[in-house]
PDB file of C-alpha atoms in Angstrom:
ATOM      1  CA  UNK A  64      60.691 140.507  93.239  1.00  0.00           C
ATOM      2  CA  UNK A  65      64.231 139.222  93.337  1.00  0.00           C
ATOM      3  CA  UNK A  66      65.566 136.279  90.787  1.00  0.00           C
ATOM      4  CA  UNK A  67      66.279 133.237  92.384  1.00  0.00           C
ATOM      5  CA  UNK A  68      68.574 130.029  91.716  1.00  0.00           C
ATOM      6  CA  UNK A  69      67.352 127.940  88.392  1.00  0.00           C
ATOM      7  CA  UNK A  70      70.637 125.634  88.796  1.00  0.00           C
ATOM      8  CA  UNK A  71      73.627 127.932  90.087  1.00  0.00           C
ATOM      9  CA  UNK A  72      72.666 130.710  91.889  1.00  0.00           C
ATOM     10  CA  UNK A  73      72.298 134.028  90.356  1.00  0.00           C
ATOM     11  CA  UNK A  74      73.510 135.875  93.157  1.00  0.00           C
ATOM     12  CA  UNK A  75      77.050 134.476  93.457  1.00  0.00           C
ATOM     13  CA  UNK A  76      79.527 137.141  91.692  1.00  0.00           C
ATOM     14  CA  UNK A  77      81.891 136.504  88.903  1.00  0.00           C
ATOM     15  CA  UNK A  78      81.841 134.789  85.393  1.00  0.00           C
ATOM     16  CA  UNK A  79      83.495 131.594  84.491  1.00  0.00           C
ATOM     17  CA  UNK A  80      85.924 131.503  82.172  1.00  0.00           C
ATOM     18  CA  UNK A  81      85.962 127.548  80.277  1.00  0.00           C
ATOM     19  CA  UNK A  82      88.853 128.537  78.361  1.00  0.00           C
ATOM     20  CA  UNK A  83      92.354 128.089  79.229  1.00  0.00           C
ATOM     21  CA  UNK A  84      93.984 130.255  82.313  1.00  0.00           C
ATOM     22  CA  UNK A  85      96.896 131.049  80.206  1.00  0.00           C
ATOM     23  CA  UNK A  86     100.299 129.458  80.895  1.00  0.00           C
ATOM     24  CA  UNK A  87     100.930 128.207  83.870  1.00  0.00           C
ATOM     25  CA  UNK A  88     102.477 131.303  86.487  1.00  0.00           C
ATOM     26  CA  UNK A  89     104.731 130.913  89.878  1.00  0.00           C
ATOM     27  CA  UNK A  90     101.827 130.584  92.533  1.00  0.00           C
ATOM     28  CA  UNK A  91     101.391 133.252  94.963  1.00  0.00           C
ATOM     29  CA  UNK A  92     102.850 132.100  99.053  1.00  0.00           C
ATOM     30  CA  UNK A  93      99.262 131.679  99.774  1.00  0.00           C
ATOM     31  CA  UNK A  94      98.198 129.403  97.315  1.00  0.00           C
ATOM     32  CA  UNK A  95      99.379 125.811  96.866  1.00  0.00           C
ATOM     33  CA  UNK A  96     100.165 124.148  93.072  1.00  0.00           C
ATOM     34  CA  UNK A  97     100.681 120.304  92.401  1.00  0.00           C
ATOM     35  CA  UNK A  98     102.348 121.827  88.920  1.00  0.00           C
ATOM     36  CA  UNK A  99      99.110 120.938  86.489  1.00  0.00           C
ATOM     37  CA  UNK A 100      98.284 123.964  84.474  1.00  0.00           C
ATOM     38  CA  UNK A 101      94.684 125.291  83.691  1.00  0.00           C
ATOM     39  CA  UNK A 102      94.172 123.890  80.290  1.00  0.00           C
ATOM     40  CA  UNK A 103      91.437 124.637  77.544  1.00  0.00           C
ATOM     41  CA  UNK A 104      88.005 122.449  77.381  1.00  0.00           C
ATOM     42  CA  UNK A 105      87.931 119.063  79.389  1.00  0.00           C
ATOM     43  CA  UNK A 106      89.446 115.546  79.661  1.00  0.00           C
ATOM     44  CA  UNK A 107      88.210 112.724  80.385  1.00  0.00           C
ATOM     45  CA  UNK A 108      89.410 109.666  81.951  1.00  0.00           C
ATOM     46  CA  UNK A 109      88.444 106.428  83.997  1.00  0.00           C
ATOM     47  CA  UNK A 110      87.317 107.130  87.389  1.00  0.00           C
ATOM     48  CA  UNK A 111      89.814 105.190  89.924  1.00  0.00           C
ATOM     49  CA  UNK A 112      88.705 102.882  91.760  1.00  0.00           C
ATOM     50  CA  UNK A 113      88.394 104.239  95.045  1.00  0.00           C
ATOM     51  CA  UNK A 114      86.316 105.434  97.453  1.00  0.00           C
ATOM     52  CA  UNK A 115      85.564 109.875  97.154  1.00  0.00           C
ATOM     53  CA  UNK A 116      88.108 111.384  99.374  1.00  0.00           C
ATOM     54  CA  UNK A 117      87.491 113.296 102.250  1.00  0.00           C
ATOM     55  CA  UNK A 118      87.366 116.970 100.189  1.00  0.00           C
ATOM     56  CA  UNK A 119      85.629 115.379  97.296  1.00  0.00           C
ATOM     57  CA  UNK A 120      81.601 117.116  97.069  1.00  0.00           C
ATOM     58  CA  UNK A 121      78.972 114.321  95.180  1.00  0.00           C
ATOM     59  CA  UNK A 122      82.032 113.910  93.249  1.00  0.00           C
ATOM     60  CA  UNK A 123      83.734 116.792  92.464  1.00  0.00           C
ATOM     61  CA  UNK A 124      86.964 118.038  93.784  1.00  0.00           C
ATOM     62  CA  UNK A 125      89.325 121.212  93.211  1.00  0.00           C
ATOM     63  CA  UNK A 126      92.624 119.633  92.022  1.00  0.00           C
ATOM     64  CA  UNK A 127      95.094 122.715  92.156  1.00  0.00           C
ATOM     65  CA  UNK A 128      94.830 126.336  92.870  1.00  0.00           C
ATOM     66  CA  UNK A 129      97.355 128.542  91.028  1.00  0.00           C
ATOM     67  CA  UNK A 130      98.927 131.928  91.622  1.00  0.00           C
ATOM     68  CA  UNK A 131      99.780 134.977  89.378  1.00  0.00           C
ATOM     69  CA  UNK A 132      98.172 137.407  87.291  1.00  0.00           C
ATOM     70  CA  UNK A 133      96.568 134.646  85.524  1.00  0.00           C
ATOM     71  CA  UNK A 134      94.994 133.035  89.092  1.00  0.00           C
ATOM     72  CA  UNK A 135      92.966 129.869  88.152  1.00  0.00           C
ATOM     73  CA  UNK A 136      91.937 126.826  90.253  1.00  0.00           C
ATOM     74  CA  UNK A 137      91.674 122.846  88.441  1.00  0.00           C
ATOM     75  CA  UNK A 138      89.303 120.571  89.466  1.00  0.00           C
ATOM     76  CA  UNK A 139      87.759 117.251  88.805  1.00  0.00           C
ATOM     77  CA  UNK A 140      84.441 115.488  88.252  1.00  0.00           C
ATOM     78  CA  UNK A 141      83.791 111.832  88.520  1.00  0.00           C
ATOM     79  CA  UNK A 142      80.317 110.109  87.805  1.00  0.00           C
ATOM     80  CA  UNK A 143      80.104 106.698  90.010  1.00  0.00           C
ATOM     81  CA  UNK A 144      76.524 106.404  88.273  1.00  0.00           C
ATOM     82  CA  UNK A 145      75.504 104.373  85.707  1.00  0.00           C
ATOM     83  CA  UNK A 146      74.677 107.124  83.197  1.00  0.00           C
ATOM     84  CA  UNK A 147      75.858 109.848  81.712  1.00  0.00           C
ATOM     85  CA  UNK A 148      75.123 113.191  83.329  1.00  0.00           C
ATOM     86  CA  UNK A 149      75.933 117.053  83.372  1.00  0.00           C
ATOM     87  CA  UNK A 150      77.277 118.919  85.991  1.00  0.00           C
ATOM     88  CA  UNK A 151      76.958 122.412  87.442  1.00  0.00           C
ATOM     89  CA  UNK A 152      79.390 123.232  89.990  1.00  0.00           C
ATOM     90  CA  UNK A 153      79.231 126.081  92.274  1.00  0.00           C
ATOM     91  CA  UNK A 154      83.022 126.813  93.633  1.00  0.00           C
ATOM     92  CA  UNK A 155      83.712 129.526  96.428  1.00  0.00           C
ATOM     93  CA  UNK A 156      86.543 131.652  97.052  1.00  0.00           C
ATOM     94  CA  UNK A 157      88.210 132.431 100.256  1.00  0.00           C
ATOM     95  CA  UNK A 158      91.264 134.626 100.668  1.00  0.00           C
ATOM     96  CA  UNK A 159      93.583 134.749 103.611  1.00  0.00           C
ATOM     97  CA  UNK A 160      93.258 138.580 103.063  1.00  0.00           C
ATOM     98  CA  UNK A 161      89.997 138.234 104.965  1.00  0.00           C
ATOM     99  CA  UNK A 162      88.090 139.696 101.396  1.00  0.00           C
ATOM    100  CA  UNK A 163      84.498 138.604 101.509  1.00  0.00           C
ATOM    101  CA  UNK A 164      84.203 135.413  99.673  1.00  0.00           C
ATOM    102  CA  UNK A 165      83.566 135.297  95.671  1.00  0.00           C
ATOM    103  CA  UNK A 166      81.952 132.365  93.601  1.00  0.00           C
ATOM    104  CA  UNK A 167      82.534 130.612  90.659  1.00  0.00           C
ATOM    105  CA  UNK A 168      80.519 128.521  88.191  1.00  0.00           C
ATOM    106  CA  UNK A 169      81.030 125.776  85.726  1.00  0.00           C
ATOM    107  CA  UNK A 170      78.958 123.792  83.626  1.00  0.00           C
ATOM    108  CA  UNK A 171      80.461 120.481  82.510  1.00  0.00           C
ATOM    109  CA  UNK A 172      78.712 118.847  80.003  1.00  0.00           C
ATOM    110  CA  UNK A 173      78.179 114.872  79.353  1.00  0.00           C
ATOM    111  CA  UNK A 174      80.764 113.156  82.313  1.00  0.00           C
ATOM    112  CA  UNK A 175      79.949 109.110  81.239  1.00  0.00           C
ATOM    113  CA  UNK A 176      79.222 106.577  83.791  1.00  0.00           C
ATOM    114  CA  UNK A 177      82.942 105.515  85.304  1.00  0.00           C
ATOM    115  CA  UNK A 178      84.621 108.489  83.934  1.00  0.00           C
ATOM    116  CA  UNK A 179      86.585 111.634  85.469  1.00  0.00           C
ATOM    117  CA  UNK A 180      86.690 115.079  83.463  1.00  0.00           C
ATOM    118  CA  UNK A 181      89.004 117.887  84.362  1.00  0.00           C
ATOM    119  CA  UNK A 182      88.109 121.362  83.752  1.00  0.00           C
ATOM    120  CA  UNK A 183      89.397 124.787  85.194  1.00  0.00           C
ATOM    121  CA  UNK A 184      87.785 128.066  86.342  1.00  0.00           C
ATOM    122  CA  UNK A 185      89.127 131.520  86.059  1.00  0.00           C
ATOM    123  CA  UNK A 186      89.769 133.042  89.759  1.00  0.00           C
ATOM    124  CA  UNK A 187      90.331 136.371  88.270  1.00  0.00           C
ATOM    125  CA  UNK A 188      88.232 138.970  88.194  1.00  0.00           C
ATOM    126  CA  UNK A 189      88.174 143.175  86.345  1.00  0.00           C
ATOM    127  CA  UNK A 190      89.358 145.166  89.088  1.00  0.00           C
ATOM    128  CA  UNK A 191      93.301 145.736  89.719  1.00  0.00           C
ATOM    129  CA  UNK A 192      92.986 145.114  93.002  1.00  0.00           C
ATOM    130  CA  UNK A 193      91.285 141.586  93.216  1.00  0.00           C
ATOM    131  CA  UNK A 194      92.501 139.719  95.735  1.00  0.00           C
ATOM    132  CA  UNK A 195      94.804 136.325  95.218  1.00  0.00           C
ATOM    133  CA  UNK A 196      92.501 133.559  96.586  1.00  0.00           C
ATOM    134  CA  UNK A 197      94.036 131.252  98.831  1.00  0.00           C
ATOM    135  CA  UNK A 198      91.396 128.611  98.719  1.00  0.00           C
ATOM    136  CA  UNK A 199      88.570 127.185  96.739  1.00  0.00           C
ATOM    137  CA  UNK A 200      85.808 124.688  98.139  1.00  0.00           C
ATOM    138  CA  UNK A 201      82.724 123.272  96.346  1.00  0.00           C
ATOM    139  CA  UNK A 202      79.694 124.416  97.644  1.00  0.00           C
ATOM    140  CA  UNK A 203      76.576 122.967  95.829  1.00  0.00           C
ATOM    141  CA  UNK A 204      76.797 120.612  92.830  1.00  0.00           C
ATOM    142  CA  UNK A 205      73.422 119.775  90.397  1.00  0.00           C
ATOM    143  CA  UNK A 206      73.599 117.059  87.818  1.00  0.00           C
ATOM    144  CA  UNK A 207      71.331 116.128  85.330  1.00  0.00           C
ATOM    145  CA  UNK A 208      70.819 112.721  82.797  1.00  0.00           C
ATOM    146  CA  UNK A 209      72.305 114.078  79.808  1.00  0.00           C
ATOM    147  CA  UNK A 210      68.975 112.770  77.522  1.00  0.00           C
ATOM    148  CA  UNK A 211      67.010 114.732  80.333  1.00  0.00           C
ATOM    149  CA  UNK A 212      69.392 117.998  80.113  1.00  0.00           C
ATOM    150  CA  UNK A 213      67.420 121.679  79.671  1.00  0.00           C
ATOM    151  CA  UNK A 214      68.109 122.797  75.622  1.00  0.00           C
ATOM    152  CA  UNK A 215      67.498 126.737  75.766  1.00  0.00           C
ATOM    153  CA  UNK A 216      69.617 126.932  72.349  1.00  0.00           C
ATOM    154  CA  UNK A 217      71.560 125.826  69.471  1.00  0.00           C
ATOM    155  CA  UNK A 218      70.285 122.601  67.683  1.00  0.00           C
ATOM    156  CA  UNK A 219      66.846 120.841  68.277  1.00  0.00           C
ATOM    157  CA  UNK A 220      66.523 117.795  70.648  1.00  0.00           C
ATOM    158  CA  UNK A 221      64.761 114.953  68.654  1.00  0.00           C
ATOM    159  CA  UNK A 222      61.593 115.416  70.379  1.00  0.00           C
ATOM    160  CA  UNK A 223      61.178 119.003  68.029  1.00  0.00           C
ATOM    161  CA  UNK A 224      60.822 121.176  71.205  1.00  0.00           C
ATOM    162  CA  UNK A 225      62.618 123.319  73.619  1.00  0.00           C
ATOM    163  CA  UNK A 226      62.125 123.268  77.332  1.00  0.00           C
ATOM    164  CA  UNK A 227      63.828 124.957  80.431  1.00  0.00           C
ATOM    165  CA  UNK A 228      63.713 126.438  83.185  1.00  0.00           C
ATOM    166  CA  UNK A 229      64.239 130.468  83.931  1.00  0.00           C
ATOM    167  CA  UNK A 230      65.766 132.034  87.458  1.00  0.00           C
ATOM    168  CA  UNK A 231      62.224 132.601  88.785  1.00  0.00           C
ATOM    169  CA  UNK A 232      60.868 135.543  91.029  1.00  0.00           C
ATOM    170  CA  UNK A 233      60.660 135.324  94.915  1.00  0.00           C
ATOM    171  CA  UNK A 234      59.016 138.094  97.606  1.00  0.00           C
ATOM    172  CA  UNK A 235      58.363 137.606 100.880  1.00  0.00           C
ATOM    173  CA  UNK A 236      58.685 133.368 101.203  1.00  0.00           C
ATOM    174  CA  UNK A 237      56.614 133.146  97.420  1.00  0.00           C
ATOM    175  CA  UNK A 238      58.480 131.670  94.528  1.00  0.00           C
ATOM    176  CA  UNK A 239      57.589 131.404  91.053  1.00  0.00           C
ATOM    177  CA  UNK A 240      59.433 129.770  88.297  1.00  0.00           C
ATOM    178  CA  UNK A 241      58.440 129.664  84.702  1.00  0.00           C
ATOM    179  CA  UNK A 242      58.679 127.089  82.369  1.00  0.00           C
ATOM    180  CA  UNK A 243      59.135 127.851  78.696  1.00  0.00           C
ATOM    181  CA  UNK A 244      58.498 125.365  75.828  1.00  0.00           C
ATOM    182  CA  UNK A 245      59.364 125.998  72.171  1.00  0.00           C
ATOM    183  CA  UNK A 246      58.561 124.560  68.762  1.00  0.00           C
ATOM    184  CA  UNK A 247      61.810 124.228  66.984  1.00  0.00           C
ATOM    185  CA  UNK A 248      60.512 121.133  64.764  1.00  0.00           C
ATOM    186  CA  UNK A 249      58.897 121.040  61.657  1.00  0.00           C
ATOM    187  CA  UNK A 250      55.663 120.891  62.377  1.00  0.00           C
ATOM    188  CA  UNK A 251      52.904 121.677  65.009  1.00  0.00           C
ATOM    189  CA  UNK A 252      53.399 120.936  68.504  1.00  0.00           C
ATOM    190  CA  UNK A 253      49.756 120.375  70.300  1.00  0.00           C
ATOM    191  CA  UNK A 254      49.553 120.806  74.140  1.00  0.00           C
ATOM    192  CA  UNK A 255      46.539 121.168  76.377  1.00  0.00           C
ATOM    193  CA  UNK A 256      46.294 121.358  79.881  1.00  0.00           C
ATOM    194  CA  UNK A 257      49.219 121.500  82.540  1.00  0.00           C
ATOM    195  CA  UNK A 258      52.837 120.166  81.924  1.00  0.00           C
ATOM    196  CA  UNK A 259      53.069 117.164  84.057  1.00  0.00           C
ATOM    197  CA  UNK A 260      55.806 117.506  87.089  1.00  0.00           C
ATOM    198  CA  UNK A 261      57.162 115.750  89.594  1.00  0.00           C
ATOM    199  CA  UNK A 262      59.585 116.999  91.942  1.00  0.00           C
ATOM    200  CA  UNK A 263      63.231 115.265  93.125  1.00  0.00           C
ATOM    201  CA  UNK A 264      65.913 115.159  95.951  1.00  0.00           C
ATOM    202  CA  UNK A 265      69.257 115.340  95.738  1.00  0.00           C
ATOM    203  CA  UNK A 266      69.486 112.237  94.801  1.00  0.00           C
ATOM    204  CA  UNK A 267      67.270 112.180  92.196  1.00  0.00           C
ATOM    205  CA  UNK A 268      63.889 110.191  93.396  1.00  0.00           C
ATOM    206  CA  UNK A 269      60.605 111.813  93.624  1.00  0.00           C
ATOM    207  CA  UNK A 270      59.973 113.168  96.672  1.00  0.00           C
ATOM    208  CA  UNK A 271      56.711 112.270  98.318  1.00  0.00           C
ATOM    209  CA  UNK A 272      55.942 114.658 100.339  1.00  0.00           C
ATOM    210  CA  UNK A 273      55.353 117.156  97.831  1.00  0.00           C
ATOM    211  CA  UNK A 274      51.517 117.405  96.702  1.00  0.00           C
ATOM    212  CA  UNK A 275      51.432 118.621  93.889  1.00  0.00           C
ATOM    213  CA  UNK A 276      48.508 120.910  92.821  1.00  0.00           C
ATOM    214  CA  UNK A 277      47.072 122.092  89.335  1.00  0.00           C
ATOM    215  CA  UNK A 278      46.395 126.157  88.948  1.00  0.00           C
ATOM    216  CA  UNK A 279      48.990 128.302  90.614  1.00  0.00           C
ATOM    217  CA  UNK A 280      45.964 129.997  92.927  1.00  0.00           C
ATOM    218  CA  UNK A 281      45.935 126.994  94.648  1.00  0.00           C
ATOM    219  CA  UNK A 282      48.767 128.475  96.378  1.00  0.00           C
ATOM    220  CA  UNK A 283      48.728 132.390  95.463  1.00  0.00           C
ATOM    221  CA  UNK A 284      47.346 134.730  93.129  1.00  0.00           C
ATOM    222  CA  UNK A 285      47.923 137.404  90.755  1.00  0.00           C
ATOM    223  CA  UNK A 286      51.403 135.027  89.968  1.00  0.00           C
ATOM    224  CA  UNK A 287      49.951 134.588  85.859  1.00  0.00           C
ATOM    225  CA  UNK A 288      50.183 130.313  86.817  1.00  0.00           C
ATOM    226  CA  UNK A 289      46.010 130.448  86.937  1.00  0.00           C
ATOM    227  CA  UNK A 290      43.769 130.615  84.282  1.00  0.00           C
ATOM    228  CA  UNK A 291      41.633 127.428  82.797  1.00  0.00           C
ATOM    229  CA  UNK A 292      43.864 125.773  80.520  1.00  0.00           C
ATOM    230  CA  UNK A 293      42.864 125.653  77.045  1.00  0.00           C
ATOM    231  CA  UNK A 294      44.055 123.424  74.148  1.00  0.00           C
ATOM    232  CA  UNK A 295      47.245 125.113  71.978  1.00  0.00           C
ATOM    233  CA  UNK A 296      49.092 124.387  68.722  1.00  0.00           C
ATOM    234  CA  UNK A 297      52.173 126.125  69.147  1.00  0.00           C
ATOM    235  CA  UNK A 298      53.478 126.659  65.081  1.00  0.00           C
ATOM    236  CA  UNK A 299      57.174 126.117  64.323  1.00  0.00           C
ATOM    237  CA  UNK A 300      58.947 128.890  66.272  1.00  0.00           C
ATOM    238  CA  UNK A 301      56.033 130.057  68.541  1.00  0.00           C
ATOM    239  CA  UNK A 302      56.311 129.314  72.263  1.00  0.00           C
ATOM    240  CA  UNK A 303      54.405 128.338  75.440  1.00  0.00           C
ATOM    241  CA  UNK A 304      55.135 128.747  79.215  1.00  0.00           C
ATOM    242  CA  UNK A 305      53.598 127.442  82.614  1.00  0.00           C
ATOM    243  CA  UNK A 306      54.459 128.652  86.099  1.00  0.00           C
ATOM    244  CA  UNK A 307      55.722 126.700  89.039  1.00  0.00           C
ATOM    245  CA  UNK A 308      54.441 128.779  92.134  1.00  0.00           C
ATOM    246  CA  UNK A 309      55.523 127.590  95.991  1.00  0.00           C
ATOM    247  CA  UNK A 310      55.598 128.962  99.393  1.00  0.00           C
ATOM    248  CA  UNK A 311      59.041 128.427 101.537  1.00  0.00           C
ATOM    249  CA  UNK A 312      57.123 128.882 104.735  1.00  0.00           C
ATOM    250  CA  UNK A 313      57.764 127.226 107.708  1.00  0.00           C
ATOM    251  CA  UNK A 314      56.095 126.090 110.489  1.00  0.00           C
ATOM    252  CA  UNK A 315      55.754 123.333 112.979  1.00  0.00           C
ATOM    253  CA  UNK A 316      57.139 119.809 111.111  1.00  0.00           C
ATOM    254  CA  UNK A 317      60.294 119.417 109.027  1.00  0.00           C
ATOM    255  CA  UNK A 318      61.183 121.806 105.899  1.00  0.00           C
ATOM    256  CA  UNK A 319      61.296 119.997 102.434  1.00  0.00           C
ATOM    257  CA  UNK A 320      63.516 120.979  99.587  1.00  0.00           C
ATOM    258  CA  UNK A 321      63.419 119.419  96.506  1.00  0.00           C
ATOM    259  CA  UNK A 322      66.306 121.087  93.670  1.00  0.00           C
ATOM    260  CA  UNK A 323      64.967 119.116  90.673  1.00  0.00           C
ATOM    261  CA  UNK A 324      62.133 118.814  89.444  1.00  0.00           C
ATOM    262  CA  UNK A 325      60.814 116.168  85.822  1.00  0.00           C
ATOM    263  CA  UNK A 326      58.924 117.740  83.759  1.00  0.00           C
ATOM    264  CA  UNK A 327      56.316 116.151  80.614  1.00  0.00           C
ATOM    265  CA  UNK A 328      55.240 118.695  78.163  1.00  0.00           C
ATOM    266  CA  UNK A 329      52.666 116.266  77.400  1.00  0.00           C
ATOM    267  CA  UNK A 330      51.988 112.720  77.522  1.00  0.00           C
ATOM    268  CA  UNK A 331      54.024 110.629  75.237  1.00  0.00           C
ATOM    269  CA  UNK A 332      57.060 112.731  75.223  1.00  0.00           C
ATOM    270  CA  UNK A 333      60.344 112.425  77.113  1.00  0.00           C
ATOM    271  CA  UNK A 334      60.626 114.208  80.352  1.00  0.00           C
ATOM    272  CA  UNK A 335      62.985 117.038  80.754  1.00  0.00           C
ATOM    273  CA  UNK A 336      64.784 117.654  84.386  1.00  0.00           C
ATOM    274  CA  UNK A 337      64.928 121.118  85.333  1.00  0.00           C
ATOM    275  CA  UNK A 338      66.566 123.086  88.934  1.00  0.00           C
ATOM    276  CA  UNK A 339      63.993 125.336  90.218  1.00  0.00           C
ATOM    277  CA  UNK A 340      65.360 124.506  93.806  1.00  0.00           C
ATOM    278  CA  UNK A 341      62.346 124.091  95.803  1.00  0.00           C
ATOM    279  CA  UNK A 342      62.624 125.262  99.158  1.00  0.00           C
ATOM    280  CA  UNK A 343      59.020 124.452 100.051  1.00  0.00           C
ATOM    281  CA  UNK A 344      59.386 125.025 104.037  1.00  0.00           C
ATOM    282  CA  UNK A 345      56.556 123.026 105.664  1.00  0.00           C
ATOM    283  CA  UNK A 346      53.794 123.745 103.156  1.00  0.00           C
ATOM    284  CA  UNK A 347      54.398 120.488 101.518  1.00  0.00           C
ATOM    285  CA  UNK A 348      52.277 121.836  97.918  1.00  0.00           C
ATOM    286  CA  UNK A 349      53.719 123.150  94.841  1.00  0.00           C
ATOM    287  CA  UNK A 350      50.978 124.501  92.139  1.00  0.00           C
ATOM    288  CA  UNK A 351      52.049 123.995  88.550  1.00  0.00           C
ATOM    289  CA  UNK A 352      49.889 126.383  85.990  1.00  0.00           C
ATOM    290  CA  UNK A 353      48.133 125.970  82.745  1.00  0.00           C
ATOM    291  CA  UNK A 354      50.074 126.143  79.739  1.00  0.00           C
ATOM    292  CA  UNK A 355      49.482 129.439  77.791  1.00  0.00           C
ATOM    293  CA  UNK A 356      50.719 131.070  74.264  1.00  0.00           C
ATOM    294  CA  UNK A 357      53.910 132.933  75.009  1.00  0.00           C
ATOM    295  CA  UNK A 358      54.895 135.889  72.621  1.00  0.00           C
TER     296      UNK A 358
END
């Protein structure tokens, strides 16, 4: 099975560098430079108050594209929303050269309602040859409510658990993403039964369309999302997962894709938004499994 997209895709090349380009260098003829270097970390500012140009992508924009041997590209992001939200940006690269086209990505973290933050992205890559890239477009942009962001690490959310979201397996039009919960808190953690989920457009509202079904057979077997569930108390430190399993194909009707999806752990506890992309074709079902004991 190959991995699939959780929120950038894992099959664009390249790492993203947050850190600063270095100082700024004479661009290359191909590239163009409106003179801001590719600082360290983000700033933020008021959003002006216009309306998203014609190059701007669910607002976010490459500001500058800079030559050299330290080749970097700025760019800004600018939340017209009413809450605070995190961004992941997928950028491509296209050089006159005629190379094949690279990607880029960049998580930026808590943009505020009204507010712009710039960032940069390393263009460079480990081979001595790399070509200089000549142009940089956005290509897909996710965003998530910062209270409803994925914590895989570092400290523990208030709620005293851990969920996300892993790059899935796909083979032959059947996907399967697994979600993983963990106990960082203090004390048990009691679960029983299926995570509660409800899948979202683009633009963040529940999609209808989806049915949603309980026990990943529903839609396949042998994907470890079936199984009766069975009451758990995960300890401090142990963990539990549950599999999303779909079908992307398609037949007569319209195809539905849904990149977020909410998820519950359980009743009673604040929802977590996740990017499994679901490309559900024309099935219109996703099965969501039991949760069981992870290792």
């Amino acid at each position: 099975m190959r991995a699939i997209s959780r929120n950038l895709s894992a099959a664009f090349a390249g790492l993203l560098l947050l850190t600063a380009c270095g100082q700024e260098q004479e661009p290359g003829p191909a590239h163009r430079s409106g003179g801001s270097a590719c600082r360290t970390g983000f700033s933020s500012k008021p959003a002006a108050s216009r309306a998203p140009s014609a190059e701007e992508t669910d607002g976010v924009s490459v500001t500058d594209v800079s030559g050299g041997p330290h080749q970097c590209a700025a760019y800004q992001v600018t939340n017209r929303g009413t809450e605070p939200f995190t961004y992941d940006v997928t950028f491509k690269l296209v050089a006159d050269s005629g190379a094949s086209p690279e990607s880029r990505s960049a998580t930026v973290p808590s943009v505020g309602p009204g507010r712009t933050v710039t960032g940069s992205v390393s263009l460079t890559t480990d081979m001595s040859d790399a070509p200089e890239w000549s142009r940089v477009e956005v290509v897909k942009v996710r965003s998530v409510p910062v209270d409803e962001a994925p914590v895989e690490g570092g400290r523990c959310p208030s709620s005293g658990v851990r969920l996300y979201a892993d790059d899935g397996d796909a083979a032959m039009g059947l996907r399967v993403v697994t979600l993983h919960l963990e106990n960082c808190g203090t004390g048990t953690f009691r679960v029983d039964g299926y995570p509660r989920v409800s899948p979202l457009g683009e633009d963040h509202r529940p999609v209808n369309a989806v049915r949603v079904l309980h026990d990943g057979s529903s839609v396949a077997g042998s994907t470890g999302a079936d199984g009766p569930p069975r009451p758990l108390a995960l300890k401090p430190g142990e963990r539990a997962y549950a599999g999303l399993v779909w079908r992307n194909t398609v037949l007569s009707g319209t195809p539905v894709n849904a990149p977020y999806v909410r998820v519950w752990a359980k009743p009673g506890v604040a929802p977590v938004m996740v990017t499994p992309e679901l490309d559900l074709g024309t099935t219109g079902r996703m099965a969501v499994g039991p949760w069981k004991k992870g290792e």
